[in-house]
Short mmCIF file of C-alpha atoms in Angstrom, two decimals:
data_model
loop_
_atom_site.label_atom_id
_atom_site.label_comp_id
_atom_site.label_asym_id
_atom_site.label_seq_id
_atom_site.Cartn_x
_atom_site.Cartn_y
_atom_site.Cartn_z
CA MET A 1135 -0.04 -0.02 -0.08
CA PRO A 1136 2.30 2.71 -1.18
CA ILE A 1137 2.05 6.14 0.68
CA TYR A 1138 3.15 9.46 -0.99
CA ALA A 1139 3.37 12.79 0.69
CA GLY A 1140 2.17 15.93 -0.98
CA LEU A 1141 3.47 19.61 -0.02
CA MET A 1142 1.51 22.63 -1.51
CA SER A 1143 1.44 26.38 -0.97
CA GLY A 1144 -1.00 28.20 -2.99
CA THR A 1145 -1.46 31.73 -4.26
CA SER A 1146 -2.51 32.80 -0.76
CA MET A 1147 1.08 32.42 0.24
CA ASP A 1148 0.18 31.79 4.09
CA GLY A 1149 1.99 28.54 4.45
CA VAL A 1150 2.35 24.70 3.50
CA GLU A 1151 -0.34 22.16 3.43
CA ALA A 1152 1.05 18.69 3.69
CA VAL A 1153 -0.98 15.44 3.26
CA ALA A 1154 -0.01 11.54 3.35
CA LEU A 1155 -1.86 9.88 0.79
CA GLN A 1156 -2.15 6.28 0.40
CA VAL A 1157 -2.71 5.12 -3.30
CA ASP A 1158 -3.54 1.73 -4.45
CA ALA A 1159 -5.90 -0.32 -6.83
CA ALA A 1160 -8.81 0.49 -4.47
CA GLY A 1161 -8.41 4.25 -4.67
CA MET A 1162 -6.84 7.03 -2.50
CA GLN A 1163 -7.12 7.62 1.21
CA VAL A 1164 -5.62 10.48 3.33
CA ARG A 1165 -3.62 9.08 5.93
CA GLY A 1166 -2.66 12.28 7.72
CA ALA A 1167 -2.46 16.03 7.15
CA VAL A 1168 -0.78 19.11 8.74
CA HIS A 1169 -0.38 22.83 7.92
CA VAL A 1170 2.69 24.90 8.65
CA ASP A 1171 2.43 28.62 8.56
CA TYR A 1172 5.10 30.62 6.76
CA PRO A 1173 6.91 33.00 9.23
CA SER A 1174 5.00 36.45 8.87
CA GLU A 1175 8.20 38.22 7.59
CA LEU A 1176 8.79 35.35 4.91
CA SER A 1177 4.97 35.64 3.87
CA ASN A 1178 5.30 39.45 3.46
CA ARG A 1179 8.43 39.19 1.35
CA LEU A 1180 6.79 36.66 -0.88
CA HIS A 1181 3.86 38.93 -1.23
CA ALA A 1182 6.06 41.88 -1.99
CA ALA A 1183 7.87 39.77 -4.61
CA VAL A 1184 4.83 38.93 -6.32
CA ALA A 1185 3.33 42.46 -6.23
CA ASP A 1186 6.61 43.92 -7.80
CA PRO A 1187 8.76 41.29 -9.45
CA ALA A 1188 10.94 44.03 -10.91
CA ALA A 1189 12.00 44.80 -7.24
CA CYS A 1190 13.04 41.18 -6.55
CA ASN A 1191 16.73 40.86 -7.34
CA ILE A 1192 18.76 37.60 -7.64
CA ASP A 1193 19.92 37.73 -4.10
CA SER A 1194 16.44 38.12 -2.89
CA LEU A 1195 15.01 35.28 -5.19
CA GLY A 1196 17.83 32.90 -4.06
CA ALA A 1197 17.13 33.51 -0.27
CA LEU A 1198 13.42 33.18 -0.92
CA ASP A 1199 14.02 29.80 -2.74
CA ALA A 1200 16.17 28.43 0.19
CA GLU A 1201 13.86 29.67 2.96
CA VAL A 1202 10.71 28.39 1.32
CA GLY A 1203 12.55 25.01 0.92
CA GLU A 1204 13.32 24.90 4.58
CA VAL A 1205 9.52 25.57 5.46
CA PHE A 1206 8.56 22.80 3.00
CA ALA A 1207 10.98 20.37 4.62
CA THR A 1208 9.72 21.23 8.15
CA ALA A 1209 6.15 20.57 6.98
CA ALA A 1210 7.01 17.26 5.53
CA LEU A 1211 8.84 16.26 8.87
CA ARG A 1212 5.88 17.25 10.98
CA LEU A 1213 3.60 15.32 8.57
CA LEU A 1214 5.46 12.16 9.39
CA GLU A 1215 5.46 12.80 13.02
CA ALA A 1216 1.67 13.64 13.05
CA SER A 1217 0.79 10.70 11.03
CA GLY A 1218 2.96 8.35 12.81
CA LEU A 1219 4.92 7.45 9.64
CA ALA A 1220 8.58 6.49 9.41
CA ALA A 1221 10.27 8.01 6.59
CA SER A 1222 10.84 4.56 4.91
CA ALA A 1223 7.14 4.13 4.72
CA VAL A 1224 6.78 7.14 2.24
CA ARG A 1225 7.56 6.35 -1.35
CA ALA A 1226 8.20 9.74 -2.33
CA ILE A 1227 7.18 13.41 -1.61
CA GLY A 1228 5.63 15.56 -4.26
CA SER A 1229 6.48 19.26 -3.69
CA HIS A 1230 4.88 21.99 -5.86
CA GLY A 1231 6.80 24.90 -4.23
CA GLN A 1232 5.61 28.27 -4.17
CA THR A 1233 4.49 30.03 -7.51
CA LEU A 1234 6.01 33.53 -7.69
CA LEU A 1235 5.20 34.06 -11.54
CA HIS A 1236 2.92 32.30 -14.04
CA ARG A 1237 3.13 33.72 -17.63
CA PRO A 1238 2.41 31.03 -20.15
CA ARG A 1239 1.42 33.58 -22.73
CA ALA A 1240 4.53 35.66 -22.46
CA ALA A 1241 6.86 36.12 -25.56
CA THR A 1242 8.95 33.44 -23.98
CA PRO A 1243 6.58 31.57 -21.95
CA PHE A 1244 7.71 30.62 -18.20
CA THR A 1245 6.29 29.55 -15.03
CA LEU A 1246 8.37 29.95 -11.69
CA GLN A 1247 7.84 28.01 -8.47
CA ILE A 1248 10.48 28.29 -5.68
CA GLY A 1249 11.13 26.21 -2.59
CA ASP A 1250 14.56 24.32 -3.00
CA ALA A 1251 13.57 20.55 -3.41
CA ASN A 1252 17.19 19.44 -2.47
CA ARG A 1253 16.56 20.79 1.16
CA ILE A 1254 13.55 18.64 1.51
CA ALA A 1255 15.25 15.46 0.17
CA GLU A 1256 18.41 16.20 2.53
CA ARG A 1257 16.28 16.79 5.71
CA THR A 1258 13.87 13.99 5.20
CA GLY A 1259 15.82 11.33 3.57
CA ILE A 1260 12.99 10.75 1.18
CA ASP A 1261 12.93 11.03 -2.71
CA VAL A 1262 11.32 14.16 -3.59
CA ILE A 1263 9.58 14.98 -6.95
CA ALA A 1264 9.25 18.63 -7.75
CA ASP A 1265 8.94 21.16 -10.67
CA PHE A 1266 5.79 19.71 -12.04
CA ARG A 1267 4.51 22.56 -14.30
CA ARG A 1268 7.54 23.16 -16.59
CA ARG A 1269 7.31 20.08 -18.55
CA ASP A 1270 3.73 20.74 -19.58
CA LEU A 1271 4.76 24.28 -20.61
CA ALA A 1272 7.70 22.91 -22.52
CA ALA A 1273 5.40 20.84 -24.37
CA GLY A 1274 3.21 23.95 -25.56
CA GLY A 1275 0.77 23.82 -22.68
CA GLU A 1276 -0.46 26.51 -20.24
CA ALA A 1277 1.24 24.38 -17.19
CA ALA A 1278 -1.99 25.10 -15.31
CA PRO A 1279 -4.35 24.02 -13.92
CA LEU A 1280 -2.94 20.63 -13.16
CA VAL A 1281 -5.47 19.53 -10.60
CA PRO A 1282 -8.24 18.42 -12.99
CA ALA A 1283 -6.39 15.13 -13.72
CA PHE A 1284 -6.39 14.59 -9.85
CA HIS A 1285 -10.13 15.68 -9.53
CA ALA A 1286 -11.02 13.15 -12.27
CA ALA A 1287 -9.30 10.30 -10.35
CA ALA A 1288 -10.55 11.35 -6.93
CA PHE A 1289 -14.13 12.63 -7.54
CA GLY A 1290 -15.13 11.26 -10.89
CA ALA A 1291 -18.28 9.04 -10.91
CA ALA A 1292 -19.18 6.90 -14.03
CA GLY A 1293 -22.22 8.03 -15.91
CA GLU A 1294 -22.51 11.34 -13.79
CA SER A 1295 -21.62 15.02 -14.63
CA ARG A 1296 -19.88 16.75 -11.94
CA ALA A 1297 -18.08 20.02 -11.51
CA VAL A 1298 -15.25 20.45 -9.04
CA VAL A 1299 -14.04 24.01 -8.16
CA ASN A 1300 -10.90 24.91 -6.35
CA ILE A 1301 -11.08 28.26 -4.97
CA GLY A 1302 -7.73 29.25 -3.67
CA GLY A 1303 -6.05 32.62 -4.53
CA ILE A 1304 -7.16 31.85 -7.97
CA GLY A 1305 -10.19 29.86 -8.98
CA ASN A 1306 -10.21 26.81 -11.26
CA VAL A 1307 -12.85 24.54 -12.45
CA THR A 1308 -12.80 20.89 -13.49
CA LEU A 1309 -15.68 19.61 -15.66
CA LEU A 1310 -16.27 15.86 -15.20
CA HIS A 1311 -18.48 14.70 -18.03
CA ALA A 1312 -20.86 11.71 -17.84
CA ASP A 1313 -19.16 10.25 -20.84
CA GLY A 1314 -15.78 10.39 -19.24
CA ARG A 1315 -14.41 13.49 -20.95
CA VAL A 1316 -12.48 15.89 -18.61
CA SER A 1317 -12.03 19.73 -19.02
CA GLY A 1318 -10.92 22.38 -16.92
CA PHE A 1319 -9.36 25.85 -16.69
CA ASP A 1320 -8.70 28.83 -14.41
CA THR A 1321 -11.78 30.90 -13.81
CA GLY A 1322 -10.16 34.16 -12.49
CA PRO A 1323 -9.82 35.49 -8.97
CA GLY A 1324 -10.89 33.02 -6.18
CA ASN A 1325 -9.82 34.51 -2.79
CA CYS A 1326 -6.89 36.58 -3.78
CA LEU A 1327 -8.61 39.95 -4.06
CA MET A 1328 -10.82 39.39 -1.10
CA ASP A 1329 -7.72 38.54 0.85
CA LEU A 1330 -5.72 41.56 -0.15
CA TRP A 1331 -8.68 43.87 0.42
CA VAL A 1332 -9.43 42.58 4.08
CA ARG A 1333 -5.53 42.62 4.87
CA GLU A 1334 -5.37 46.18 3.77
CA HIS A 1335 -8.48 47.38 5.75
CA GLN A 1336 -8.64 45.04 8.63
CA ASP A 1337 -5.19 43.74 9.01
CA GLU A 1338 -6.48 40.18 8.78
CA PRO A 1339 -5.29 37.38 6.64
CA TYR A 1340 -8.73 36.78 5.17
CA ASP A 1341 -12.36 37.59 5.64
CA GLU A 1342 -13.39 34.92 8.07
CA ASP A 1343 -16.74 33.21 6.85
CA GLY A 1344 -17.30 36.19 4.52
CA GLN A 1345 -18.26 38.36 7.53
CA LEU A 1346 -17.01 41.58 5.80
CA ALA A 1347 -18.55 40.75 2.55
CA ALA A 1348 -21.90 39.90 4.22
CA SER A 1349 -21.99 43.23 5.80
CA GLY A 1350 -21.88 45.11 2.60
CA ASP A 1351 -23.87 45.53 -0.54
CA VAL A 1352 -22.80 44.66 -4.10
CA ASP A 1353 -22.08 47.72 -6.22
CA ALA A 1354 -23.50 46.81 -9.65
CA ARG A 1355 -21.27 49.12 -11.61
CA LEU A 1356 -18.12 47.98 -10.05
CA LEU A 1357 -19.09 44.50 -10.67
CA ASP A 1358 -19.83 45.10 -14.30
CA LEU A 1359 -16.25 46.81 -14.53
CA LEU A 1360 -14.61 43.77 -13.02
CA LEU A 1361 -16.25 41.50 -15.32
CA GLN A 1362 -15.25 43.38 -18.33
CA GLU A 1363 -11.65 41.96 -18.04
CA PRO A 1364 -10.56 40.41 -21.26
CA PHE A 1365 -9.29 37.24 -19.72
CA PHE A 1366 -13.00 36.01 -19.14
CA ALA A 1367 -13.65 36.06 -22.84
CA LEU A 1368 -10.56 33.96 -23.72
CA PRO A 1369 -11.49 30.43 -24.76
CA PRO A 1370 -9.74 27.44 -22.92
CA PRO A 1371 -7.01 26.24 -22.27
CA LYS A 1372 -6.37 29.28 -20.09
CA SER A 1373 -4.65 30.01 -16.84
CA THR A 1374 -3.86 33.34 -14.72
CA GLY A 1375 -2.50 34.36 -11.55
CA ARG A 1376 -1.58 37.29 -9.46
CA GLU A 1377 0.43 38.94 -12.24
CA LEU A 1378 -2.93 39.93 -13.61
CA PHE A 1379 -5.33 39.92 -10.75
CA ASN A 1380 -3.55 42.03 -8.22
CA ARG A 1381 -3.96 45.35 -6.11
CA ALA A 1382 -2.99 47.61 -9.05
CA TRP A 1383 -5.56 45.83 -11.37
CA LEU A 1384 -8.25 46.38 -8.65
CA GLN A 1385 -7.30 50.00 -8.15
CA LYS A 1386 -7.76 50.79 -11.70
CA LYS A 1387 -11.45 49.61 -11.45
CA LEU A 1388 -11.76 51.52 -8.17
CA ASP A 1389 -10.67 54.49 -9.74
CA GLN A 1390 -13.56 54.50 -12.00
CA GLN A 1391 -16.06 53.28 -9.28
CA ALA A 1392 -15.13 54.14 -5.70
CA ALA A 1393 -17.23 52.25 -2.95
CA ALA A 1394 -17.30 51.69 0.76
CA VAL A 1395 -14.85 49.06 2.18
CA ALA A 1396 -17.67 46.57 3.05
CA ASP A 1397 -19.38 47.07 -0.36
CA VAL A 1398 -16.05 46.62 -2.16
CA GLN A 1399 -15.74 43.20 -0.26
CA ALA A 1400 -19.19 42.15 -1.08
CA THR A 1401 -18.66 43.08 -4.53
CA LEU A 1402 -15.43 40.94 -4.81
CA CYS A 1403 -17.11 38.00 -3.22
CA GLU A 1404 -19.97 38.09 -5.82
CA PHE A 1405 -17.26 38.56 -8.51
CA THR A 1406 -15.80 35.20 -7.62
CA ALA A 1407 -19.10 33.53 -7.45
CA ALA A 1408 -20.06 35.19 -10.80
CA THR A 1409 -16.97 34.05 -12.63
CA ILE A 1410 -17.14 30.52 -11.44
CA ALA A 1411 -20.88 29.98 -12.40
CA SER A 1412 -20.36 31.78 -15.71
CA ALA A 1413 -17.45 29.41 -16.54
CA ILE A 1414 -19.33 26.20 -15.78
CA ALA A 1415 -22.52 27.58 -17.85
CA GLY A 1416 -20.44 28.72 -20.68
CA ALA A 1417 -18.83 25.17 -20.92
CA GLY A 1418 -22.28 23.63 -21.44
CA LEU A 1419 -22.03 21.27 -18.37
CA ALA A 1420 -25.30 20.77 -16.38
CA PRO A 1421 -23.67 19.11 -13.36
CA SER A 1422 -25.47 16.97 -10.79
CA GLN A 1423 -23.48 18.64 -8.14
CA LEU A 1424 -20.70 21.19 -7.56
CA LEU A 1425 -17.90 20.02 -5.29
CA VAL A 1426 -15.75 22.97 -3.82
CA CYS A 1427 -12.17 22.70 -2.39
CA GLY A 1428 -9.66 25.17 -1.31
CA GLY A 1429 -9.98 27.86 1.35
CA GLY A 1430 -13.06 29.32 -0.52
CA ALA A 1431 -15.09 26.43 0.88
CA PHE A 1432 -14.67 27.77 4.26
CA ASN A 1433 -16.21 31.24 3.27
CA GLY A 1434 -19.92 30.78 4.02
CA GLU A 1435 -20.93 33.99 2.32
CA LEU A 1436 -19.03 32.95 -0.82
CA MET A 1437 -20.70 29.49 -0.73
CA ARG A 1438 -24.09 31.22 -0.47
CA ARG A 1439 -23.55 33.49 -3.38
CA LEU A 1440 -22.09 30.51 -5.53
CA ALA A 1441 -25.31 28.36 -4.68
CA ALA A 1442 -27.46 31.41 -5.51
CA ARG A 1443 -26.13 31.62 -9.06
CA MET A 1444 -26.44 27.84 -9.51
CA PRO A 1445 -30.10 27.11 -8.57
CA GLY A 1446 -30.93 23.52 -8.66
CA VAL A 1447 -27.30 22.37 -8.35
CA PRO A 1448 -26.30 20.98 -4.75
CA VAL A 1449 -23.13 22.93 -3.85
CA ARG A 1450 -20.96 20.82 -1.37
CA HIS A 1451 -17.37 20.83 -0.12
CA THR A 1452 -15.22 17.97 -1.19
CA GLY A 1453 -15.11 16.35 2.29
CA THR A 1454 -18.47 14.81 1.38
CA ALA A 1455 -16.63 13.05 -1.43
CA GLY A 1456 -13.67 11.92 0.74
CA ILE A 1457 -11.00 14.46 0.89
CA PRO A 1458 -11.43 17.67 2.92
CA PRO A 1459 -11.39 20.93 1.11
CA GLU A 1460 -7.97 22.20 2.49
CA GLN A 1461 -6.27 18.89 1.51
CA VAL A 1462 -7.06 18.57 -2.00
CA GLU A 1463 -4.10 20.58 -3.55
CA ALA A 1464 -1.64 18.90 -1.30
CA ALA A 1465 -3.24 15.55 -2.16
CA LEU A 1466 -2.64 16.43 -5.89
CA CYS A 1467 1.10 16.78 -5.36
CA ALA A 1468 1.19 13.42 -3.61
CA TRP A 1469 -0.71 11.97 -6.66
CA LEU A 1470 1.68 13.55 -9.07
CA ALA A 1471 4.67 12.06 -7.22
CA HIS A 1472 2.78 8.62 -7.57
CA GLN A 1473 2.30 9.44 -11.48
CA PHE A 1474 5.86 10.15 -11.73
CA ILE A 1475 7.17 6.96 -9.77
CA THR A 1476 4.80 4.80 -11.91
CA GLY A 1477 5.77 6.49 -15.11
CA ARG A 1478 2.38 7.87 -15.88
CA PRO A 1479 1.30 11.30 -17.17
CA GLY A 1480 0.10 14.06 -14.71
CA ASN A 1481 -1.34 16.40 -17.21
CA LEU A 1482 -4.37 16.39 -19.32
CA VAL A 1483 -4.11 17.72 -22.95
CA SER A 1484 -7.76 18.68 -22.84
CA VAL A 1485 -6.97 20.95 -20.03
CA THR A 1486 -3.56 22.55 -20.63
CA GLY A 1487 -3.33 22.42 -24.38
CA ALA A 1488 -0.07 20.46 -24.23
CA ARG A 1489 1.19 18.59 -27.34
CA GLY A 1490 0.46 15.33 -25.40
CA PRO A 1491 0.50 13.48 -22.13
CA ARG A 1492 3.66 14.01 -20.28
CA VAL A 1493 5.19 12.68 -16.98
CA LEU A 1494 5.70 15.76 -14.87
CA GLY A 1495 8.36 16.54 -12.25
CA ALA A 1496 11.97 15.98 -11.68
CA LEU A 1497 13.64 13.44 -9.05
CA HIS A 1498 15.74 14.65 -6.15
CA ARG A 1499 17.04 11.54 -4.40
CA GLY A 1500 16.72 11.44 -0.68
CA GLY A 1501 19.26 9.51 1.72
CA VAL A 1502 22.96 9.43 1.51
CA THR A 1503 24.86 8.11 -1.45
CA GLU A 1504 27.49 5.62 -0.29
CA THR A 1505 31.07 6.24 -2.01
#
């Protein structure tokens, strides 16, 4: 019964989720999970690097890569301890790293994840598979989202149409068609704009249960301005990130339509719900249920707004289907490590647009090499 560990930090950049995933012929089962926060000073530097990439010099980037790698290694060790697993019981660790930039449509496309996997391998003694995205990009793909392949394996049901939405900093949707087809793409902002707004005005990392959003009113004109972003008119495959949806982007909209703090938050919450619902409707899928994972699944106001925009469709979190919402992306990384070790592709051409299926990742050997 092979066990793989997965390490993930998303665009919220608040810390590392770590999951131990058992993968066998019967399916997948989470054997343990922990969360390790980034030190606040490190989190602030990561946010600053993403907000102003030109100000992040090579020395700063090198230090961030090393420090993030150390936090990931700590998360892996704490996972072993919390799960009661010896290092020898884990076949491999899948480490996503921390995305700083994702520019698949640049003149020279690239995606950049940091978090030195050598440090994870050295401190744990376990083989580490990392750098999952760049092979898909090299094959002409968007390198994102990668999670639909895992969603299909974990949440697919024969003969049933389902939609799975991951609401992290950025939202993405997986469309599981009744005939077995799988499609997916980034929908736009998930929590990122709401998080930065509440951080700026309430000095909190996120809007707990959507309380600030619930206290305000949606500004219809501001919502319309947000929805005019050309990204939403692009056909799949498509992906995005904080390089587009950031504080400067939001300020341009607010310069055209100012609103009270709570009303802006309410509008951003509605914006996320609207773009997700529109993405599903635009794909022509009538899902029997919508499964939600990521931090957005814990935002009650967002879940209510999403359900209101999808009448007749049960909206549930993925815990009802076997994997708690906060563990899905780390479980993806464990699954990608399994795919690498077994020589199987981790991407879906129908999602990323790559020239073909590819085994994703690079191996960093754990343990000590005898001389």
